[in-house]
Coordinates of C-alpha atoms in Angstrom, one line a residue:
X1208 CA -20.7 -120.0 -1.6
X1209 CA -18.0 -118.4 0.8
X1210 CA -15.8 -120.9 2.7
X1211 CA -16.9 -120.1 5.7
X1212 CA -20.3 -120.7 5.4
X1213 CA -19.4 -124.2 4.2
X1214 CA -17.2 -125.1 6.8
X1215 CA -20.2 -123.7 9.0
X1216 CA -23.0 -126.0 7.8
X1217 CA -20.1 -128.8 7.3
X1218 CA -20.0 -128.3 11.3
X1219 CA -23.7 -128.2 11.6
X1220 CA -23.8 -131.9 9.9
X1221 CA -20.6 -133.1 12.1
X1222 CA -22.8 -132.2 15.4
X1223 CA -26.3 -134.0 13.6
X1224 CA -23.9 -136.7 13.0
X1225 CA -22.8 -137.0 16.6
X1226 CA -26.1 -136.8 18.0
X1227 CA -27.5 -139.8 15.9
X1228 CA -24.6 -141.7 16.6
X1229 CA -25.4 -141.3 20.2
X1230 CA -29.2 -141.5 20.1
X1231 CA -28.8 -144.6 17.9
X1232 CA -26.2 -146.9 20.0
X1233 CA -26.5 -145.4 23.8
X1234 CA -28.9 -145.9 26.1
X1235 CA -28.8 -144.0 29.3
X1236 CA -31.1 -142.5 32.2
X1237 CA -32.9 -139.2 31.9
X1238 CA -34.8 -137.3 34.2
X1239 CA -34.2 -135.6 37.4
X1240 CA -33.5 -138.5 39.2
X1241 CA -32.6 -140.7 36.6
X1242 CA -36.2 -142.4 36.6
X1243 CA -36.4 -142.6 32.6
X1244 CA -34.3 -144.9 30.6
X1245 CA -33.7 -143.5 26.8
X1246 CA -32.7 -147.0 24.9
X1247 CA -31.2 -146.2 21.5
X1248 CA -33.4 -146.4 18.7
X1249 CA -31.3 -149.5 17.8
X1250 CA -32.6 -151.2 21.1
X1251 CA -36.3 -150.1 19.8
X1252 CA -36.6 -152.2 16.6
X1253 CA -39.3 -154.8 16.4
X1254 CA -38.0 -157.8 15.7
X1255 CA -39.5 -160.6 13.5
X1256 CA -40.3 -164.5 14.6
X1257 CA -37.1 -165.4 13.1
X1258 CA -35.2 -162.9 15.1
X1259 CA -37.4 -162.6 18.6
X1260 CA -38.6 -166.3 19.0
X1261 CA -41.8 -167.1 19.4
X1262 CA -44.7 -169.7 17.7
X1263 CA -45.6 -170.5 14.2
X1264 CA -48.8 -172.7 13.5
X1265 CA -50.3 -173.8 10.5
X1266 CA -53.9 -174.4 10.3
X1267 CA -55.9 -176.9 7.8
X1268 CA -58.6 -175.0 6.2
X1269 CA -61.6 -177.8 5.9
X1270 CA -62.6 -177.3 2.5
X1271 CA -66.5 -176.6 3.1
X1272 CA -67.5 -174.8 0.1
X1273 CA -65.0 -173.6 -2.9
X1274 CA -64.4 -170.4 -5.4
X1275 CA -65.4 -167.1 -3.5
X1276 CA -67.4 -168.0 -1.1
X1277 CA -63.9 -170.0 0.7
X1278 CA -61.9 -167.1 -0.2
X1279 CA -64.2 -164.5 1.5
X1280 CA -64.5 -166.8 5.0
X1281 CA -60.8 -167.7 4.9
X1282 CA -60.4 -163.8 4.6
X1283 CA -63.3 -163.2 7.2
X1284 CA -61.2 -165.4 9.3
X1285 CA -57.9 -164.2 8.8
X1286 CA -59.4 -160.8 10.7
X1287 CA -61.0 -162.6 13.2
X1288 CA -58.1 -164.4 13.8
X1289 CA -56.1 -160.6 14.0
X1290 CA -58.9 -159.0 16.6
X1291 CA -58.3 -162.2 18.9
X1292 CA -54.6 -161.3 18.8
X1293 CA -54.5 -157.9 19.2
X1294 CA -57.1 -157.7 22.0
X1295 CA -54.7 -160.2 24.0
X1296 CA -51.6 -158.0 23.2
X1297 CA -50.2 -159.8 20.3
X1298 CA -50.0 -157.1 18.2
X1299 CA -46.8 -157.8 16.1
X1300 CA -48.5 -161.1 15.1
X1301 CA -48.9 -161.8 11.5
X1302 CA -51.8 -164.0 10.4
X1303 CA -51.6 -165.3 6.1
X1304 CA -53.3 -168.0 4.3
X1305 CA -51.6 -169.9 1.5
X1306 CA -52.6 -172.7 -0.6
X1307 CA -50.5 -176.2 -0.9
X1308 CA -49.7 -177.8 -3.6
X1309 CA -52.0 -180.8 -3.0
X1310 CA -54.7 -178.1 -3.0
X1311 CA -55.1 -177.5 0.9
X1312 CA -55.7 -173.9 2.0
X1313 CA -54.0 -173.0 5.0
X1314 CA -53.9 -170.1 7.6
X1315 CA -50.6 -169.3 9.3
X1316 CA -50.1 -167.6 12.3
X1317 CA -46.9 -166.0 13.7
X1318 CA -46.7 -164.6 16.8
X1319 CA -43.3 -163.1 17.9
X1320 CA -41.8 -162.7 21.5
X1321 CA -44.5 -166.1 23.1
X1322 CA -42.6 -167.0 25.7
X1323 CA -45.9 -170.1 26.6
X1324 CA -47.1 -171.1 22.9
X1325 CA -49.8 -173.0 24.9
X1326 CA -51.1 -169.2 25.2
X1327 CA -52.1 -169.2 21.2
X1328 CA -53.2 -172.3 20.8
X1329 CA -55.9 -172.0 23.6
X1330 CA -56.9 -168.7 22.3
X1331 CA -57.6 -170.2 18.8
X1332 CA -58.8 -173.7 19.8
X1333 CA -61.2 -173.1 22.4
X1334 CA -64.4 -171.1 19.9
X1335 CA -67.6 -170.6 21.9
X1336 CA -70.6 -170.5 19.1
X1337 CA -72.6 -168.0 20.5
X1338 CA -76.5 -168.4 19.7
X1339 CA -79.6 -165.8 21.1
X1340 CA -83.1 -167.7 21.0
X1341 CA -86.5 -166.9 21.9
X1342 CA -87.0 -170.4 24.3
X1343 CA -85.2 -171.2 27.9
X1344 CA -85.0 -174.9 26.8
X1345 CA -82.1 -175.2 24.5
X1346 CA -82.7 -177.0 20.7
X1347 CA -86.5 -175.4 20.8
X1348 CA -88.0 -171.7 19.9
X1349 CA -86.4 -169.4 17.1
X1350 CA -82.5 -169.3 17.0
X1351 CA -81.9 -165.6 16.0
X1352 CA -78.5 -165.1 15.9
X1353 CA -75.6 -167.3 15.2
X1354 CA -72.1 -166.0 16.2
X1355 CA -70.6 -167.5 12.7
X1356 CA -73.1 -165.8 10.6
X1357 CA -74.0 -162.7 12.9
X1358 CA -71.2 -161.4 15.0
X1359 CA -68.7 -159.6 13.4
X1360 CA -66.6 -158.5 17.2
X1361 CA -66.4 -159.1 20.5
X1362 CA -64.8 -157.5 23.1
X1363 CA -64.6 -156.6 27.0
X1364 CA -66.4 -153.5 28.2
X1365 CA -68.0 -152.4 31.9
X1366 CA -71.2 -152.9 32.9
X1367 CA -73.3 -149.8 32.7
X1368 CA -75.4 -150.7 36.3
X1369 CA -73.0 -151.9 38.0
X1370 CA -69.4 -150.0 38.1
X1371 CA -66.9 -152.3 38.7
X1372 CA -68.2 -155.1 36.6
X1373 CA -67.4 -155.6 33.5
X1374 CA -68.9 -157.2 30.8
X1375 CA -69.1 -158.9 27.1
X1376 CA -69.9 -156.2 24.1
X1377 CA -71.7 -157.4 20.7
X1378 CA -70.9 -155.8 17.4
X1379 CA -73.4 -157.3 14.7
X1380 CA -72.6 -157.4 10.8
X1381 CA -75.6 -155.7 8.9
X1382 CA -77.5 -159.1 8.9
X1383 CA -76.8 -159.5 12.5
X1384 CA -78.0 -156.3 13.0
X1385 CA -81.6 -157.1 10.8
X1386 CA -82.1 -160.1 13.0
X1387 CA -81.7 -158.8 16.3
X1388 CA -83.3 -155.4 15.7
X1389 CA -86.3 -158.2 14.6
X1390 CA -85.8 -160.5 17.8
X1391 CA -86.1 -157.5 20.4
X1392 CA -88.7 -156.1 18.5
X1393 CA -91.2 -159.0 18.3
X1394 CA -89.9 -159.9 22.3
X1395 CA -90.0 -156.7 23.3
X1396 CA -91.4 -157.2 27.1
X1397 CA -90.3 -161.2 27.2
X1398 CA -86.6 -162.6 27.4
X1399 CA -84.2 -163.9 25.0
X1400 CA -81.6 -166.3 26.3
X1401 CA -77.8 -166.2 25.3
X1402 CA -76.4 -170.1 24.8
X1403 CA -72.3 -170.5 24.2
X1404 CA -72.0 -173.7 23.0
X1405 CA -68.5 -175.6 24.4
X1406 CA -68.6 -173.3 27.0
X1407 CA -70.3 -173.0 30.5
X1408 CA -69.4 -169.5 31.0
X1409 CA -72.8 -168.4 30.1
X1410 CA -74.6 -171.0 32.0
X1411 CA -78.0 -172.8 30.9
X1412 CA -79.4 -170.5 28.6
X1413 CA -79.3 -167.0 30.6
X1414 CA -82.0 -164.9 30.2
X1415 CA -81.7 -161.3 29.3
X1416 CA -85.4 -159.3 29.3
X1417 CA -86.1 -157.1 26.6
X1418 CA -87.1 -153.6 27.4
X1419 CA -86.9 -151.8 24.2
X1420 CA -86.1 -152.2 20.6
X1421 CA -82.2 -152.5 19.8
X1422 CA -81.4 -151.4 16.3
X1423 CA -77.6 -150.3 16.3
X1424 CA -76.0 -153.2 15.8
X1425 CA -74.6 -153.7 19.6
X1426 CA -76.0 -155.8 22.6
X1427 CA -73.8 -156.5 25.9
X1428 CA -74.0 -159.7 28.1
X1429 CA -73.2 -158.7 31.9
X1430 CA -73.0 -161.3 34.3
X1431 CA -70.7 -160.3 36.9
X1432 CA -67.7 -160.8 35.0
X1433 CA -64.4 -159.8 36.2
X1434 CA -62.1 -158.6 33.6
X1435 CA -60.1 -161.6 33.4
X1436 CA -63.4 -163.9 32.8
X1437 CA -65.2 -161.4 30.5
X1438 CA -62.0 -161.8 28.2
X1439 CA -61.8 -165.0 28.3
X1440 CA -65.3 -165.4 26.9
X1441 CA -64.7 -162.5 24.8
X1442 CA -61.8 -164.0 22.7
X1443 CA -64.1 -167.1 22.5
X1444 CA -66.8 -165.7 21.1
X1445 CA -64.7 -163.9 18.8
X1446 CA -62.9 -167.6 18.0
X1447 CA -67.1 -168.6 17.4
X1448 CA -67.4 -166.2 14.2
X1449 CA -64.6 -168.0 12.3
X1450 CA -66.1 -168.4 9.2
X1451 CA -64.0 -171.6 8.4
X1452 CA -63.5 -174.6 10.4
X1453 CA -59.8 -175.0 11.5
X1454 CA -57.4 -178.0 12.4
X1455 CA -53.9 -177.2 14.0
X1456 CA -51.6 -178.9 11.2
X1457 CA -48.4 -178.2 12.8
X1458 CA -46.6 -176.1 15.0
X1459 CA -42.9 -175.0 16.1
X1460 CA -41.3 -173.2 18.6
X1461 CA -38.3 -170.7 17.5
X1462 CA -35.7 -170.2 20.1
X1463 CA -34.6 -166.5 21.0
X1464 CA -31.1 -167.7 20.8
X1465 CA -31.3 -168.7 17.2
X1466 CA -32.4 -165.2 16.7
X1467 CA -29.5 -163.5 18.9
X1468 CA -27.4 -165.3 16.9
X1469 CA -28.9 -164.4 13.6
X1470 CA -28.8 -160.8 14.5
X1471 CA -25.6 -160.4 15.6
X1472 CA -23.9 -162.6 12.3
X1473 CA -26.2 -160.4 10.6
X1474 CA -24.8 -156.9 12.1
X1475 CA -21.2 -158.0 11.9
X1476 CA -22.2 -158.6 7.9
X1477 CA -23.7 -155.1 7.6
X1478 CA -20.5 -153.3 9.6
X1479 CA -18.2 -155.2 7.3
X1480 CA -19.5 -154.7 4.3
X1481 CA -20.1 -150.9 5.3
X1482 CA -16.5 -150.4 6.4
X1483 CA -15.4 -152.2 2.9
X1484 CA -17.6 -149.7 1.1
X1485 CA -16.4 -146.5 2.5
X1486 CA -12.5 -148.3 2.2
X1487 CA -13.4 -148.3 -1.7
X1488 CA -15.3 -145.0 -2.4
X1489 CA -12.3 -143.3 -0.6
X1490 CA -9.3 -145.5 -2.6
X1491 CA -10.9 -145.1 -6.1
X1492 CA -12.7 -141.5 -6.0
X1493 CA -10.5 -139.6 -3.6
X1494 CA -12.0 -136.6 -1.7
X1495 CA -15.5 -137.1 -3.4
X1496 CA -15.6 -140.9 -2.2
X1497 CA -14.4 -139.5 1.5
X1498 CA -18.1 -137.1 1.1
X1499 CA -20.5 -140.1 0.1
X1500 CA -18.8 -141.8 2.7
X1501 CA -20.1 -139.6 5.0
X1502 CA -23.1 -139.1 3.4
X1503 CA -23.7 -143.1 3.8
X1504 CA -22.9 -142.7 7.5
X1505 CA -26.3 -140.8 7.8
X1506 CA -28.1 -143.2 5.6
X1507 CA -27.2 -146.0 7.8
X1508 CA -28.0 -144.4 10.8
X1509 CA -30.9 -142.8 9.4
X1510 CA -32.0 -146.4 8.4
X1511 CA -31.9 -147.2 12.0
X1512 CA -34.1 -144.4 13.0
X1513 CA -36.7 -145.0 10.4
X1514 CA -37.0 -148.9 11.4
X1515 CA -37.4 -148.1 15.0
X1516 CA -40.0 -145.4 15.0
X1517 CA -42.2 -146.9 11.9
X1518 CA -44.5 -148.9 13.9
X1519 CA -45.4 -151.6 11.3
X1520 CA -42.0 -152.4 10.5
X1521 CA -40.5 -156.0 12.0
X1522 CA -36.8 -157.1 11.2
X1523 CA -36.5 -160.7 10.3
X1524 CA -33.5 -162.2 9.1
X1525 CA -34.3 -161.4 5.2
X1526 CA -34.8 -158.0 6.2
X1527 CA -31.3 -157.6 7.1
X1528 CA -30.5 -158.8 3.8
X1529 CA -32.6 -155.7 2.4
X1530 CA -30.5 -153.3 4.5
X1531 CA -27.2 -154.9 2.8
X1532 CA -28.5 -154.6 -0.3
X1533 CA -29.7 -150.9 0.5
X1534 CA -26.3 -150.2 1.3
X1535 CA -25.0 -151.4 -2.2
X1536 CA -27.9 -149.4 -3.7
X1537 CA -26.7 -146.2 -2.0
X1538 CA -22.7 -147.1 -3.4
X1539 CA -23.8 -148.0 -6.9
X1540 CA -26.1 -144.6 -7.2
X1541 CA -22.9 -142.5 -6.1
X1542 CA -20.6 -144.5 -8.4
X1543 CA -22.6 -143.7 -11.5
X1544 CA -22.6 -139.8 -10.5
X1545 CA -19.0 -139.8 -10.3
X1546 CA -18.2 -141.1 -13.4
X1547 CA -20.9 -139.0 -15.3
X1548 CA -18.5 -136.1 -13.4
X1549 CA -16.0 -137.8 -14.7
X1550 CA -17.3 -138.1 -18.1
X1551 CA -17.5 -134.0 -17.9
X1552 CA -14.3 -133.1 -16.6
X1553 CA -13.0 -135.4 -19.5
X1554 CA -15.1 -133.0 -21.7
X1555 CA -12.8 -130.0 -20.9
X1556 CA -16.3 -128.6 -18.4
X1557 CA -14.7 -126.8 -15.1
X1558 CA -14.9 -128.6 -12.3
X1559 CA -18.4 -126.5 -10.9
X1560 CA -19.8 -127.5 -13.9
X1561 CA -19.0 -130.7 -14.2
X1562 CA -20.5 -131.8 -10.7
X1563 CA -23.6 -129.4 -11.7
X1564 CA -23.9 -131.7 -15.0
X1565 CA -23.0 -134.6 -13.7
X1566 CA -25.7 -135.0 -11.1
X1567 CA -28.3 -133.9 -13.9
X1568 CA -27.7 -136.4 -16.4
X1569 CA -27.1 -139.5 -13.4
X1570 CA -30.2 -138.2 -11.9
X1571 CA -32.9 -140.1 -14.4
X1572 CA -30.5 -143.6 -14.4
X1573 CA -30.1 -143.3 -10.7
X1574 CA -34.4 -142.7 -10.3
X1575 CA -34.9 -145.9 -13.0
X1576 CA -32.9 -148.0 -11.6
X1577 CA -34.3 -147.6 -7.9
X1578 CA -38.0 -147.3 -8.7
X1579 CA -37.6 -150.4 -10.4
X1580 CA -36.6 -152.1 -7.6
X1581 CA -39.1 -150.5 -5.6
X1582 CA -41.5 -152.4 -7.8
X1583 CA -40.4 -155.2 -7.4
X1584 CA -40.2 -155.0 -3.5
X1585 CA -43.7 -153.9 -3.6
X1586 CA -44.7 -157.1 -5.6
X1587 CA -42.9 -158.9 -2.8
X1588 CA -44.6 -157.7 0.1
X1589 CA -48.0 -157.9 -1.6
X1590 CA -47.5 -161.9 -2.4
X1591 CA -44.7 -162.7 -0.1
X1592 CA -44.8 -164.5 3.4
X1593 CA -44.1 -162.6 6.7
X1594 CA -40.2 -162.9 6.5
X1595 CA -40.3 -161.8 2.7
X1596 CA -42.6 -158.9 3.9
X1597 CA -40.5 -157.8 6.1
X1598 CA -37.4 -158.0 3.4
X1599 CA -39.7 -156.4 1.0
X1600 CA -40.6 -153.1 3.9
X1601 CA -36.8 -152.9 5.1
X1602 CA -35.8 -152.6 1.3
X1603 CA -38.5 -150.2 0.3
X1604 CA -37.2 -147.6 3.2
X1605 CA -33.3 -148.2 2.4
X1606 CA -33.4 -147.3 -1.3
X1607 CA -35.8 -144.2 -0.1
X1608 CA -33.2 -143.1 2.2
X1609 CA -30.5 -143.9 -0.6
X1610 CA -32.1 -142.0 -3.2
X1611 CA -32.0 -139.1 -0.4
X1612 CA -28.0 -139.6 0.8
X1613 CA -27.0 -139.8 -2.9
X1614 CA -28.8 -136.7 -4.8
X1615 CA -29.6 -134.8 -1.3
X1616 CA -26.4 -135.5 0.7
X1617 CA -23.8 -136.1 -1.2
X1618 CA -24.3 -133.6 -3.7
X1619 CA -24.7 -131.2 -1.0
X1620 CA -21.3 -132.0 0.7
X1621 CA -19.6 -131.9 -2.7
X1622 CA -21.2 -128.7 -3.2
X1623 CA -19.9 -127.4 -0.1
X1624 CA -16.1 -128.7 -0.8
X1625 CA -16.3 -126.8 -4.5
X1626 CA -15.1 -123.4 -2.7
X1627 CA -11.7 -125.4 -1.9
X1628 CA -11.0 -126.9 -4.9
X1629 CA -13.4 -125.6 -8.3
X1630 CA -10.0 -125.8 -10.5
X1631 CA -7.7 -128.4 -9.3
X1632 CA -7.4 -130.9 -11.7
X1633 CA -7.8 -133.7 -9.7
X1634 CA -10.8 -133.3 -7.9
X1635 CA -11.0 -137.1 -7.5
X1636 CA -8.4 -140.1 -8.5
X1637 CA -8.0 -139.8 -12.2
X1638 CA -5.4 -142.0 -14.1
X1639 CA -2.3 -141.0 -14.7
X1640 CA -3.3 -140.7 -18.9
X1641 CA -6.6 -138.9 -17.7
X1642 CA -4.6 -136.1 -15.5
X1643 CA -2.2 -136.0 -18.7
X1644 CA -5.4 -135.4 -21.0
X1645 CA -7.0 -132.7 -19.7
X1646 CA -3.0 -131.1 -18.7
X1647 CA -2.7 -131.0 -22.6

């Protein structure tokens, strides 16, 4: 490779650099008339309960039943628990069960950025057990469906006679679905009457008449609902199908300040120990520290990119810790290239081959070492809580991105800077006995 083109595509990599560095940290307006605002990706990454604020609650799981069966409805409630959630926009909440030590299950949920927690706790504590029978008086005739056993969603739709209505969609699990194809078939002509228990939404047992056989699984309850109403009843129907029975255990609030706070101590952390790094890999390995230094520039602010546009990602205060540690990941995989170079130039190999060798034989260590780890964070986000998740995610994508800045990057740079230097002896900062060595 000529000099030229390296000191082209060395260019090429100083304007990428640039450009991240700007698109990262800057936020500015866009647009003809400045009507868009870019924020840097920086600006764009969600932010866990620690960091954001927001409510945590912990729910006591009455023990009705044991083994599976508990398992499956905690589980069955768990997603409920999601749908309500997301349908009201929480959709960076994170909903886990756990067990105590005294034996008490317990389902947590965390919603980030709740500025009224009074907002969650109504949406969970306010179920409406939705029931369809065959009889206008309440308590007699055939109860067909049960919104615990039968329902498996419920949500807001329009009404199909009446645009500008909306109403309340059914989704029935397959039993659901068995019974209510049975109810409209053996009332087929006659009314079944809709009853939401704690709730008045629905009235005294409204009737809806039957016309023909409904077998797919979906029914809708119109009743002149405006959006805001048909929601309402929707979420608490939804709340009806919990499959356990739930007690609100205890509950905090986490202050936004706490997590300013945290992320700022945490950022001045990450800059220092970043600026220490690249301080080091310059001292102790000369020109070839100066290249991984750059090449840890990209990591760092490819890091940034990567937890802004993944959408499942959310920072918490651990997960800082992962990007940290990430960093020392991508230092210690350079480190134990150079030194197999090092081994090789000690060998009597040319500098070209030395690099060339040296990358091949740290390439295995440098993919044990960080799969490993990978494991490990894998394990982590699998058993872990929310903030451990989110440690375990953050580190997963650093040592990916590590892996990439050492055996993509770096060796790339150094392969670039080998048409400068491919026979001075000191390539990098060898003692004085080493440079005396290989003189001899």
């Amino acid at each position: 490779m000529s000099k030229k083109k390296s000191i082209s595509i060395y260019t090429i990599f100083a304007v990428i650099l640039i450009l991240l560095t700007i698109f990262t940290f800057i936020t500015f307006n866009c647009g003809d008339y400045g009507e868009y605002v870019f924020k840097g990706f920086l600006y764009n990454i969600q932010k866990g309960l620690d960091l954001s604020g927001g409510v945590r609650a912990e729910y006591l799981v009455q023990n009705s039943g044991s083994g599976d069966d508990l398992k499956t409805r905690i589980e069955g409630t768990k997603k409920s628990l999601e749908n309500i959630l997301y349908q009201h926009g929480f959709s960076e909440a994170v909903v886990s069960s756990s067990t105590r030590v005294n034996g008490d299950n317990v389902i947590t949920v965390e919603v980030p950025n709740v500025e009224d927690p009074e907002t969650i706790f109504n949406l969970i504590g306010r179920p409406a057990s939705l029931e369809i029978t065959d009889n206008k008086e309440y308590g007699k005739g055939k109860v067909w469906i049960i919104g615990k056993k039968h329902i498996s969603k419920a949500y807001v739709t329009t009404n199909p006679d009446r645009p500008g209505e909306y109403a309340v969609a059914l989704e029935f699990n397959e039993k659901g679905k068995t019974e209510f194809s049975k109810a409209t078939q053996e009332n087929k002509g006659k009314e079944l009457y809709f009853y939401a228990q704690k709730s008045n939404m629905l009235g005294e047992g409204r009737g809806v008449r039957v016309n023909d056989v409904i077998s797919n699984g979906k029914a809708i309850i119109t009743g002149g609902y405006d959006f805001e109403t048909a929601n309402d009843f929707a979420v608490r129907i939804q709340a009806g199908t919990f499959g356990v029975e739930m007690t609100l255990d205890k509950s905090e609030v986490i202050s936004p300040t706490l997590g300013e706070n945290a992320v700022k101590n945490g950022l001045i952390a990450a800059a220092v120990a970043l600026a220490l790094i690249i301080i080091f890999m310059g001292a102790v390995y000369g020109v070839f520290g100066v290249l991984a230094d750059i090449a840890l520039l990209f990591y760092s602010l490819l890091l940034i990119v990567m937890l802004s546009i993944i959408p499942w990602v959310q920072l918490t205060l651990p997960g800082i810790a992962g990007i940290i540690l990430g960093i020392g990941m991508a230092v210690d995989a350079n480190i134990i290239v150079f030194e197999r170079i090092k081994d090789e130039y000690r060998a009597g190999k040319p500098i070209p081959t030395a690099v060339h060798n040296g990358f091949k034989k740290a390439t295995s260590a440098v993919l044990d070492g960080n799969i490993t780890t990978i494991i490990g964070a894998l394990v982590l986000y699998g058993l872990g809580s929310s903030s451990i998740k989110g440690f375990a995610i953050v580190l997963i994508i650093s040592i990916i991105l590590s892996l990439f800045s050492t055996l993509v990057l770096s060796r790339l740079f150094i392969k670039l800077a080998l048409p400068f230097n491919s026979s001075n002896p000191k390539p990098y900062r060898l003692k004085r006995e080493e440079v005396v060595e290989n003189e001899e």
